[in-house]
Amino acid sequence: MYSKGFKPLAIATVVAIAVSFALVFFYAPLDADQGFVQKIFYVHVPMAIVALCGFVAGGIMAIKHLRSGDRSWDMRSYVAIHLSIILGTGVLITGAIWAKASWGHWWLWDEPVLVSFLIVFLLYCVYYPLRFSIEDPDRQARYSSVFAIAAGAFVPINFAAVRLAEAVTHPRVLSQTGGNLPGEMRLTFLVSIVAMALLFVTLWKLELTAKNASMQLKRLRTTLELRSAT
Amino acid sequence: MPALPLDEAGQYVAGAYLVFLTLIVVYVAIIGAKVSRIDRELGELVELAEEEWR
């Protein structure tokens, strides 16, 4: 059922996550300002980056669907968005935990980074009712792709708008100065991003395999029922 | 705000990492259950097809 490259990919993902956790807890130094709480950074930020990239990737796959008419691209887009929403949930929860530990509040409504991520997340939550309210499969795929493209274009625009905002409590990681991370922290952060990206690709392939198998099973069942009826 | 003491900070860090691991484990369990259902249904269809051709 699984493609040939799936097993090595899954093993690489598990190894990368184990290495990243080991680096986080045994290699990266404690932050001078936040202390041990800063360790949340290594799970929260990579999750946010990969989730946002997943939304954009979903939009690119949707473009491929509209250009080619191949519905497998719509399925790929759907799975990418679905996974990004799951990671987005993780980002919001871990972010709230980190905010409570370092700022004393679970949420700050006047903080552009937090609110903009919530807006993106809520925007994509609309994707599900839109998609599943349409019964015709072709129309469903087409409308979902249009939504995925429009929302995917909104993600980098939103990101740029937040960068231009002035009052920011939230630390900036991706800056031209490298976010002022010392060498050990930067290495740990980069390994964490790679591990998170590998996890995303592995889970994306896993869900896609399950979806494809489910669709093939449906087709097989229909064919067998037609044969037994004649 | 000053840095939290290690025991208090540890609870927040553990909570954040547990959230991440829980999300992944629940997701993999749901997909795993789906795959095993597909596998079972496929077995039933194979049996059905073999009976048809007998």
PDB file of C-alpha atoms in Angstrom:
ATOM      1  CA  MET A   1       0.000   0.000   0.000  1.00  0.00           C
ATOM      2  CA  TYR A   2       2.843   2.385   0.883  1.00  0.00           C
ATOM      3  CA  SER A   3       5.295   3.693  -1.724  1.00  0.00           C
ATOM      4  CA  LYS A   4       8.896   2.422  -1.749  1.00  0.00           C
ATOM      5  CA  GLY A   5      10.416   5.533  -0.237  1.00  0.00           C
ATOM      6  CA  PHE A   6       7.957   5.756   2.662  1.00  0.00           C
ATOM      7  CA  LYS A   7       9.778   3.499   5.131  1.00  0.00           C
ATOM      8  CA  PRO A   8      13.187   5.247   4.838  1.00  0.00           C
ATOM      9  CA  LEU A   9      11.399   8.596   5.080  1.00  0.00           C
ATOM     10  CA  ALA A  10       9.554   7.526   8.242  1.00  0.00           C
ATOM     11  CA  ILE A  11      12.820   6.248   9.786  1.00  0.00           C
ATOM     12  CA  ALA A  12      14.626   9.492   8.860  1.00  0.00           C
ATOM     13  CA  THR A  13      11.801  11.469  10.481  1.00  0.00           C
ATOM     14  CA  VAL A  14      11.946   9.516  13.755  1.00  0.00           C
ATOM     15  CA  VAL A  15      15.764   9.871  13.842  1.00  0.00           C
ATOM     16  CA  ALA A  16      15.579  13.616  13.059  1.00  0.00           C
ATOM     17  CA  ILE A  17      13.000  14.217  15.819  1.00  0.00           C
ATOM     18  CA  ALA A  18      15.067  12.211  18.325  1.00  0.00           C
ATOM     19  CA  VAL A  19      18.222  14.170  17.367  1.00  0.00           C
ATOM     20  CA  SER A  20      16.408  17.495  17.589  1.00  0.00           C
ATOM     21  CA  PHE A  21      15.008  16.660  21.062  1.00  0.00           C
ATOM     22  CA  ALA A  22      18.475  15.553  22.202  1.00  0.00           C
ATOM     23  CA  LEU A  23      19.972  18.834  20.926  1.00  0.00           C
ATOM     24  CA  VAL A  24      17.197  20.865  22.581  1.00  0.00           C
ATOM     25  CA  PHE A  25      17.647  19.334  26.025  1.00  0.00           C
ATOM     26  CA  PHE A  26      21.347  18.368  26.121  1.00  0.00           C
ATOM     27  CA  TYR A  27      23.186  20.685  23.710  1.00  0.00           C
ATOM     28  CA  ALA A  28      21.468  24.059  23.331  1.00  0.00           C
ATOM     29  CA  PRO A  29      22.425  26.436  26.169  1.00  0.00           C
ATOM     30  CA  LEU A  30      19.833  28.002  28.465  1.00  0.00           C
ATOM     31  CA  ASP A  31      18.591  31.381  27.335  1.00  0.00           C
ATOM     32  CA  ALA A  32      20.050  34.175  29.484  1.00  0.00           C
ATOM     33  CA  ASP A  33      16.736  36.048  29.556  1.00  0.00           C
ATOM     34  CA  GLN A  34      14.022  33.368  29.673  1.00  0.00           C
ATOM     35  CA  GLY A  35      15.910  30.393  31.090  1.00  0.00           C
ATOM     36  CA  PHE A  36      14.494  26.880  30.589  1.00  0.00           C
ATOM     37  CA  VAL A  37      11.125  28.121  29.279  1.00  0.00           C
ATOM     38  CA  GLN A  38      12.852  29.175  26.033  1.00  0.00           C
ATOM     39  CA  LYS A  39      13.069  25.430  25.105  1.00  0.00           C
ATOM     40  CA  ILE A  40       9.455  25.773  23.919  1.00  0.00           C
ATOM     41  CA  PHE A  41      10.846  27.902  21.082  1.00  0.00           C
ATOM     42  CA  TYR A  42      12.337  24.781  19.400  1.00  0.00           C
ATOM     43  CA  VAL A  43       8.944  23.118  18.989  1.00  0.00           C
ATOM     44  CA  HIS A  44       6.698  26.171  18.657  1.00  0.00           C
ATOM     45  CA  VAL A  45       8.555  28.122  15.943  1.00  0.00           C
ATOM     46  CA  PRO A  46       9.401  25.183  13.602  1.00  0.00           C
ATOM     47  CA  MET A  47       5.758  24.069  13.863  1.00  0.00           C
ATOM     48  CA  ALA A  48       4.595  27.588  12.906  1.00  0.00           C
ATOM     49  CA  ILE A  49       7.023  27.855   9.976  1.00  0.00           C
ATOM     50  CA  VAL A  50       6.145  24.396   8.623  1.00  0.00           C
ATOM     51  CA  ALA A  51       2.390  25.024   9.072  1.00  0.00           C
ATOM     52  CA  LEU A  52       2.582  28.309   7.130  1.00  0.00           C
ATOM     53  CA  CYS A  53       4.724  26.673   4.404  1.00  0.00           C
ATOM     54  CA  GLY A  54       2.150  23.852   4.282  1.00  0.00           C
ATOM     55  CA  PHE A  55      -0.640  26.365   3.644  1.00  0.00           C
ATOM     56  CA  VAL A  56       1.377  27.935   0.808  1.00  0.00           C
ATOM     57  CA  ALA A  57       2.228  24.462  -0.583  1.00  0.00           C
ATOM     58  CA  GLY A  58      -1.495  23.649  -0.502  1.00  0.00           C
ATOM     59  CA  GLY A  59      -2.109  26.746  -2.642  1.00  0.00           C
ATOM     60  CA  ILE A  60       0.609  25.752  -5.141  1.00  0.00           C
ATOM     61  CA  MET A  61      -0.869  22.239  -5.444  1.00  0.00           C
ATOM     62  CA  ALA A  62      -4.280  23.820  -5.972  1.00  0.00           C
ATOM     63  CA  ILE A  63      -2.831  25.854  -8.871  1.00  0.00           C
ATOM     64  CA  LYS A  64      -1.523  22.592 -10.355  1.00  0.00           C
ATOM     65  CA  HIS A  65      -5.011  21.115 -10.008  1.00  0.00           C
ATOM     66  CA  LEU A  66      -6.709  24.010 -11.777  1.00  0.00           C
ATOM     67  CA  ARG A  67      -4.085  24.016 -14.550  1.00  0.00           C
ATOM     68  CA  SER A  68      -4.085  20.256 -15.183  1.00  0.00           C
ATOM     69  CA  GLY A  69      -7.601  19.247 -14.113  1.00  0.00           C
ATOM     70  CA  ASP A  70      -5.999  16.280 -12.325  1.00  0.00           C
ATOM     71  CA  ARG A  71      -7.972  15.734  -9.112  1.00  0.00           C
ATOM     72  CA  SER A  72      -5.056  14.032  -7.389  1.00  0.00           C
ATOM     73  CA  TRP A  73      -3.526  17.516  -7.003  1.00  0.00           C
ATOM     74  CA  ASP A  74      -6.656  18.668  -5.201  1.00  0.00           C
ATOM     75  CA  MET A  75      -6.304  15.723  -2.830  1.00  0.00           C
ATOM     76  CA  ARG A  76      -2.638  16.619  -2.233  1.00  0.00           C
ATOM     77  CA  SER A  77      -3.640  20.223  -1.556  1.00  0.00           C
ATOM     78  CA  TYR A  78      -6.393  19.127   0.841  1.00  0.00           C
ATOM     79  CA  VAL A  79      -4.042  16.866   2.824  1.00  0.00           C
ATOM     80  CA  ALA A  80      -1.375  19.618   3.041  1.00  0.00           C
ATOM     81  CA  ILE A  81      -3.945  22.102   4.376  1.00  0.00           C
ATOM     82  CA  HIS A  82      -5.411  19.508   6.751  1.00  0.00           C
ATOM     83  CA  LEU A  83      -1.973  18.770   8.229  1.00  0.00           C
ATOM     84  CA  SER A  84      -1.131  22.463   8.464  1.00  0.00           C
ATOM     85  CA  ILE A  85      -4.316  23.042  10.464  1.00  0.00           C
ATOM     86  CA  ILE A  86      -3.302  20.274  12.881  1.00  0.00           C
ATOM     87  CA  LEU A  87       0.159  21.837  13.244  1.00  0.00           C
ATOM     88  CA  GLY A  88      -1.516  25.255  13.550  1.00  0.00           C
ATOM     89  CA  THR A  89      -3.529  23.949  16.504  1.00  0.00           C
ATOM     90  CA  GLY A  90      -0.248  22.873  18.063  1.00  0.00           C
ATOM     91  CA  VAL A  91       1.267  26.306  17.379  1.00  0.00           C
ATOM     92  CA  LEU A  92      -1.620  28.095  19.113  1.00  0.00           C
ATOM     93  CA  ILE A  93      -1.546  25.815  22.172  1.00  0.00           C
ATOM     94  CA  THR A  94       2.263  25.775  22.589  1.00  0.00           C
ATOM     95  CA  GLY A  95       2.320  29.529  21.933  1.00  0.00           C
ATOM     96  CA  ALA A  96      -0.235  30.115  24.686  1.00  0.00           C
ATOM     97  CA  ILE A  97       1.801  27.974  27.096  1.00  0.00           C
ATOM     98  CA  TRP A  98       4.989  29.882  26.232  1.00  0.00           C
ATOM     99  CA  ALA A  99       3.195  33.238  26.538  1.00  0.00           C
ATOM    100  CA  LYS A 100       1.861  32.341  29.990  1.00  0.00           C
ATOM    101  CA  ALA A 101       5.325  31.251  31.144  1.00  0.00           C
ATOM    102  CA  SER A 102       7.236  34.253  29.797  1.00  0.00           C
ATOM    103  CA  TRP A 103       4.696  37.130  29.710  1.00  0.00           C
ATOM    104  CA  GLY A 104       2.262  35.982  32.405  1.00  0.00           C
ATOM    105  CA  HIS A 105      -0.699  35.908  29.979  1.00  0.00           C
ATOM    106  CA  TRP A 106      -2.109  33.075  27.868  1.00  0.00           C
ATOM    107  CA  TRP A 107      -2.886  35.460  25.018  1.00  0.00           C
ATOM    108  CA  LEU A 108      -2.188  39.086  24.075  1.00  0.00           C
ATOM    109  CA  TRP A 109      -4.689  40.654  21.697  1.00  0.00           C
ATOM    110  CA  ASP A 110      -2.449  43.639  20.890  1.00  0.00           C
ATOM    111  CA  GLU A 111       0.388  41.416  19.646  1.00  0.00           C
ATOM    112  CA  PRO A 112       0.396  41.325  15.784  1.00  0.00           C
ATOM    113  CA  VAL A 113       2.256  37.989  15.413  1.00  0.00           C
ATOM    114  CA  LEU A 114      -0.226  36.101  17.591  1.00  0.00           C
ATOM    115  CA  VAL A 115      -3.357  37.680  16.180  1.00  0.00           C
ATOM    116  CA  SER A 116      -2.206  37.366  12.559  1.00  0.00           C
ATOM    117  CA  PHE A 117      -1.511  33.643  13.029  1.00  0.00           C
ATOM    118  CA  LEU A 118      -4.951  33.223  14.591  1.00  0.00           C
ATOM    119  CA  ILE A 119      -6.516  35.011  11.587  1.00  0.00           C
ATOM    120  CA  VAL A 120      -4.701  32.675   9.155  1.00  0.00           C
ATOM    121  CA  PHE A 121      -5.755  29.665  11.228  1.00  0.00           C
ATOM    122  CA  LEU A 122      -9.414  30.728  11.356  1.00  0.00           C
ATOM    123  CA  LEU A 123      -9.346  31.509   7.628  1.00  0.00           C
ATOM    124  CA  TYR A 124      -8.280  27.931   6.914  1.00  0.00           C
ATOM    125  CA  CYS A 125     -10.896  26.548   9.317  1.00  0.00           C
ATOM    126  CA  VAL A 126     -13.442  27.854   6.783  1.00  0.00           C
ATOM    127  CA  TYR A 127     -11.900  25.509   4.193  1.00  0.00           C
ATOM    128  CA  TYR A 128     -13.638  22.436   5.705  1.00  0.00           C
ATOM    129  CA  PRO A 129     -17.265  23.663   5.637  1.00  0.00           C
ATOM    130  CA  LEU A 130     -16.647  25.083   2.161  1.00  0.00           C
ATOM    131  CA  ARG A 131     -15.226  21.821   0.846  1.00  0.00           C
ATOM    132  CA  PHE A 132     -17.698  19.434   2.444  1.00  0.00           C
ATOM    133  CA  SER A 133     -20.802  21.504   1.709  1.00  0.00           C
ATOM    134  CA  ILE A 134     -20.365  20.753  -2.011  1.00  0.00           C
ATOM    135  CA  GLU A 135     -21.481  17.295  -3.087  1.00  0.00           C
ATOM    136  CA  ASP A 136     -20.396  17.247  -6.728  1.00  0.00           C
ATOM    137  CA  PRO A 137     -16.736  16.012  -6.600  1.00  0.00           C
ATOM    138  CA  ASP A 138     -15.535  18.155  -9.536  1.00  0.00           C
ATOM    139  CA  ARG A 139     -17.103  21.332  -8.196  1.00  0.00           C
ATOM    140  CA  GLN A 140     -15.861  20.501  -4.705  1.00  0.00           C
ATOM    141  CA  ALA A 141     -12.284  20.148  -5.985  1.00  0.00           C
ATOM    142  CA  ARG A 142     -12.512  23.320  -8.097  1.00  0.00           C
ATOM    143  CA  TYR A 143     -13.992  25.551  -5.379  1.00  0.00           C
ATOM    144  CA  SER A 144     -11.568  24.178  -2.772  1.00  0.00           C
ATOM    145  CA  SER A 145      -8.635  24.892  -5.085  1.00  0.00           C
ATOM    146  CA  VAL A 146      -9.758  28.481  -5.641  1.00  0.00           C
ATOM    147  CA  PHE A 147     -10.013  28.940  -1.870  1.00  0.00           C
ATOM    148  CA  ALA A 148      -6.603  27.298  -1.295  1.00  0.00           C
ATOM    149  CA  ILE A 149      -4.954  29.614  -3.845  1.00  0.00           C
ATOM    150  CA  ALA A 150      -6.541  32.801  -2.428  1.00  0.00           C
ATOM    151  CA  ALA A 151      -5.780  31.833   1.175  1.00  0.00           C
ATOM    152  CA  GLY A 152      -2.279  30.617   0.225  1.00  0.00           C
ATOM    153  CA  ALA A 153      -1.529  34.018  -1.305  1.00  0.00           C
ATOM    154  CA  PHE A 154      -2.784  35.685   1.885  1.00  0.00           C
ATOM    155  CA  VAL A 155      -0.213  33.864   4.067  1.00  0.00           C
ATOM    156  CA  PRO A 156       2.970  35.635   2.789  1.00  0.00           C
ATOM    157  CA  ILE A 157       1.102  38.963   2.542  1.00  0.00           C
ATOM    158  CA  ASN A 158       0.025  38.564   6.153  1.00  0.00           C
ATOM    159  CA  PHE A 159       3.584  37.617   7.158  1.00  0.00           C
ATOM    160  CA  ALA A 160       5.003  40.725   5.438  1.00  0.00           C
ATOM    161  CA  ALA A 161       2.360  42.963   7.043  1.00  0.00           C
ATOM    162  CA  VAL A 162       3.303  41.694  10.495  1.00  0.00           C
ATOM    163  CA  ARG A 163       6.998  42.354   9.799  1.00  0.00           C
ATOM    164  CA  LEU A 164       6.103  45.961   9.019  1.00  0.00           C
ATOM    165  CA  ALA A 165       4.174  46.345  12.282  1.00  0.00           C
ATOM    166  CA  GLU A 166       6.060  48.392  14.817  1.00  0.00           C
ATOM    167  CA  ALA A 167       5.010  47.407  18.334  1.00  0.00           C
ATOM    168  CA  VAL A 168       6.126  43.815  18.733  1.00  0.00           C
ATOM    169  CA  THR A 169       6.526  41.953  22.040  1.00  0.00           C
ATOM    170  CA  HIS A 170       6.897  38.614  20.265  1.00  0.00           C
ATOM    171  CA  PRO A 171      10.566  37.819  19.460  1.00  0.00           C
ATOM    172  CA  ARG A 172      11.582  37.841  15.779  1.00  0.00           C
ATOM    173  CA  VAL A 173      13.323  34.721  14.619  1.00  0.00           C
ATOM    174  CA  LEU A 174      13.765  35.125  10.880  1.00  0.00           C
ATOM    175  CA  SER A 175      15.558  38.464  10.649  1.00  0.00           C
ATOM    176  CA  GLN A 176      18.489  39.642   8.518  1.00  0.00           C
ATOM    177  CA  THR A 177      20.765  39.340  11.549  1.00  0.00           C
ATOM    178  CA  GLY A 178      19.740  35.706  12.041  1.00  0.00           C
ATOM    179  CA  GLY A 179      17.575  36.517  15.050  1.00  0.00           C
ATOM    180  CA  ASN A 180      20.754  36.940  17.175  1.00  0.00           C
ATOM    181  CA  LEU A 181      20.798  33.238  17.990  1.00  0.00           C
ATOM    182  CA  PRO A 182      24.153  31.903  19.223  1.00  0.00           C
ATOM    183  CA  GLY A 183      25.726  29.039  17.216  1.00  0.00           C
ATOM    184  CA  GLU A 184      24.449  26.129  19.346  1.00  0.00           C
ATOM    185  CA  MET A 185      20.935  27.536  19.483  1.00  0.00           C
ATOM    186  CA  ARG A 186      20.918  28.214  15.743  1.00  0.00           C
ATOM    187  CA  LEU A 187      22.059  24.658  14.943  1.00  0.00           C
ATOM    188  CA  THR A 188      19.403  23.207  17.263  1.00  0.00           C
ATOM    189  CA  PHE A 189      16.766  25.437  15.702  1.00  0.00           C
ATOM    190  CA  LEU A 190      17.758  24.426  12.146  1.00  0.00           C
ATOM    191  CA  VAL A 191      17.728  20.705  13.043  1.00  0.00           C
ATOM    192  CA  SER A 192      14.288  21.207  14.642  1.00  0.00           C
ATOM    193  CA  ILE A 193      12.985  22.832  11.447  1.00  0.00           C
ATOM    194  CA  VAL A 194      14.353  19.959   9.317  1.00  0.00           C
ATOM    195  CA  ALA A 195      12.782  17.407  11.697  1.00  0.00           C
ATOM    196  CA  MET A 196       9.428  19.213  11.583  1.00  0.00           C
ATOM    197  CA  ALA A 197       9.543  19.455   7.775  1.00  0.00           C
ATOM    198  CA  LEU A 198      10.342  15.723   7.518  1.00  0.00           C
ATOM    199  CA  LEU A 199       7.460  14.979   9.903  1.00  0.00           C
ATOM    200  CA  PHE A 200       5.120  17.028   7.738  1.00  0.00           C
ATOM    201  CA  VAL A 201       6.165  15.217   4.527  1.00  0.00           C
ATOM    202  CA  THR A 202       5.902  11.787   6.198  1.00  0.00           C
ATOM    203  CA  LEU A 203       2.422  12.448   7.602  1.00  0.00           C
ATOM    204  CA  TRP A 204       1.361  14.019   4.303  1.00  0.00           C
ATOM    205  CA  LYS A 205       2.417  10.871   2.422  1.00  0.00           C
ATOM    206  CA  LEU A 206       0.767   8.653   5.060  1.00  0.00           C
ATOM    207  CA  GLU A 207      -2.597  10.393   4.832  1.00  0.00           C
ATOM    208  CA  LEU A 208      -2.402  10.608   1.050  1.00  0.00           C
ATOM    209  CA  THR A 209      -1.767   6.846   0.851  1.00  0.00           C
ATOM    210  CA  ALA A 210      -4.778   6.180   3.100  1.00  0.00           C
ATOM    211  CA  LYS A 211      -6.983   8.506   1.017  1.00  0.00           C
ATOM    212  CA  ASN A 212      -5.892   6.954  -2.294  1.00  0.00           C
ATOM    213  CA  ALA A 213      -6.405   3.418  -0.958  1.00  0.00           C
ATOM    214  CA  SER A 214      -9.857   4.386   0.309  1.00  0.00           C
ATOM    215  CA  MET A 215     -10.840   5.803  -3.103  1.00  0.00           C
ATOM    216  CA  GLN A 216      -9.535   2.733  -4.951  1.00  0.00           C
ATOM    217  CA  LEU A 217     -11.467   0.513  -2.563  1.00  0.00           C
ATOM    218  CA  LYS A 218     -14.669   2.433  -3.301  1.00  0.00           C
ATOM    219  CA  ARG A 219     -14.109   2.040  -7.060  1.00  0.00           C
ATOM    220  CA  LEU A 220     -13.405  -1.686  -6.648  1.00  0.00           C
ATOM    221  CA  ARG A 221     -16.558  -2.150  -4.568  1.00  0.00           C
ATOM    222  CA  THR A 222     -18.675  -0.325  -7.182  1.00  0.00           C
ATOM    223  CA  THR A 223     -17.181  -2.413 -10.026  1.00  0.00           C
ATOM    224  CA  LEU A 224     -17.807  -5.675  -8.168  1.00  0.00           C
ATOM    225  CA  GLU A 225     -21.398  -4.664  -7.339  1.00  0.00           C
ATOM    226  CA  LEU A 226     -22.028  -3.803 -11.002  1.00  0.00           C
ATOM    227  CA  ARG A 227     -20.564  -7.140 -12.135  1.00  0.00           C
ATOM    228  CA  SER A 228     -22.635  -9.143  -9.664  1.00  0.00           C
ATOM    229  CA  ALA A 229     -25.799  -7.233 -10.712  1.00  0.00           C
ATOM    230  CA  THR A 230     -25.362  -8.147 -14.428  1.00  0.00           C
TER     231      THR A 230
ATOM    232  CA  MET B   1       9.246  39.285  33.599  1.00  0.00           C
ATOM    233  CA  PRO B   2      12.172  37.424  35.325  1.00  0.00           C
ATOM    234  CA  ALA B   3      13.000  33.854  34.218  1.00  0.00           C
ATOM    235  CA  LEU B   4      10.922  31.212  36.019  1.00  0.00           C
ATOM    236  CA  PRO B   5      12.660  28.753  38.377  1.00  0.00           C
ATOM    237  CA  LEU B   6      13.515  25.417  36.733  1.00  0.00           C
ATOM    238  CA  ASP B   7      10.763  23.376  38.450  1.00  0.00           C
ATOM    239  CA  GLU B   8       8.039  25.800  37.383  1.00  0.00           C
ATOM    240  CA  ALA B   9       9.497  26.318  33.889  1.00  0.00           C
ATOM    241  CA  GLY B  10       9.804  22.541  33.505  1.00  0.00           C
ATOM    242  CA  GLN B  11       6.029  22.148  33.798  1.00  0.00           C
ATOM    243  CA  TYR B  12       5.416  24.603  30.964  1.00  0.00           C
ATOM    244  CA  VAL B  13       8.100  23.034  28.745  1.00  0.00           C
ATOM    245  CA  ALA B  14       6.792  19.513  29.452  1.00  0.00           C
ATOM    246  CA  GLY B  15       3.252  20.725  28.692  1.00  0.00           C
ATOM    247  CA  ALA B  16       4.276  22.215  25.341  1.00  0.00           C
ATOM    248  CA  TYR B  17       6.193  19.113  24.221  1.00  0.00           C
ATOM    249  CA  LEU B  18       3.366  16.848  25.422  1.00  0.00           C
ATOM    250  CA  VAL B  19       0.880  18.840  23.325  1.00  0.00           C
ATOM    251  CA  PHE B  20       3.078  18.328  20.261  1.00  0.00           C
ATOM    252  CA  LEU B  21       3.575  14.593  20.889  1.00  0.00           C
ATOM    253  CA  THR B  22      -0.118  14.052  21.688  1.00  0.00           C
ATOM    254  CA  LEU B  23      -1.192  15.727  18.438  1.00  0.00           C
ATOM    255  CA  ILE B  24       1.157  13.526  16.414  1.00  0.00           C
ATOM    256  CA  VAL B  25       0.260  10.288  18.238  1.00  0.00           C
ATOM    257  CA  VAL B  26      -3.510  10.932  17.934  1.00  0.00           C
ATOM    258  CA  TYR B  27      -3.132  11.801  14.239  1.00  0.00           C
ATOM    259  CA  VAL B  28      -1.061   8.682  13.479  1.00  0.00           C
ATOM    260  CA  ALA B  29      -3.522   6.519  15.483  1.00  0.00           C
ATOM    261  CA  ILE B  30      -6.493   7.878  13.472  1.00  0.00           C
ATOM    262  CA  ILE B  31      -4.744   7.285  10.142  1.00  0.00           C
ATOM    263  CA  GLY B  32      -3.560   3.858  11.352  1.00  0.00           C
ATOM    264  CA  ALA B  33      -7.150   2.886  12.248  1.00  0.00           C
ATOM    265  CA  LYS B  34      -8.266   4.094   8.814  1.00  0.00           C
ATOM    266  CA  VAL B  35      -5.596   2.014   7.050  1.00  0.00           C
ATOM    267  CA  SER B  36      -6.496  -1.129   9.017  1.00  0.00           C
ATOM    268  CA  ARG B  37     -10.192  -0.604   8.138  1.00  0.00           C
ATOM    269  CA  ILE B  38      -9.244  -0.309   4.453  1.00  0.00           C
ATOM    270  CA  ASP B  39      -7.131  -3.465   4.769  1.00  0.00           C
ATOM    271  CA  ARG B  40     -10.059  -5.382   6.343  1.00  0.00           C
ATOM    272  CA  GLU B  41     -12.539  -4.178   3.698  1.00  0.00           C
ATOM    273  CA  LEU B  42     -10.081  -5.124   0.957  1.00  0.00           C
ATOM    274  CA  GLY B  43      -9.884  -8.645   2.391  1.00  0.00           C
ATOM    275  CA  GLU B  44     -13.707  -8.879   2.359  1.00  0.00           C
ATOM    276  CA  LEU B  45     -13.816  -7.715  -1.264  1.00  0.00           C
ATOM    277  CA  VAL B  46     -11.182 -10.271  -2.293  1.00  0.00           C
ATOM    278  CA  GLU B  47     -13.301 -13.027  -0.679  1.00  0.00           C
ATOM    279  CA  LEU B  48     -16.405 -11.678  -2.431  1.00  0.00           C
ATOM    280  CA  ALA B  49     -14.630 -11.613  -5.801  1.00  0.00           C
ATOM    281  CA  GLU B  50     -13.328 -15.170  -5.352  1.00  0.00           C
ATOM    282  CA  GLU B  51     -16.861 -16.409  -4.544  1.00  0.00           C
ATOM    283  CA  GLU B  52     -18.197 -14.667  -7.678  1.00  0.00           C
ATOM    284  CA  TRP B  53     -15.671 -16.387  -9.940  1.00  0.00           C
ATOM    285  CA  ARG B  54     -16.149 -19.873  -8.444  1.00  0.00           C
TER     286      ARG B  54
END
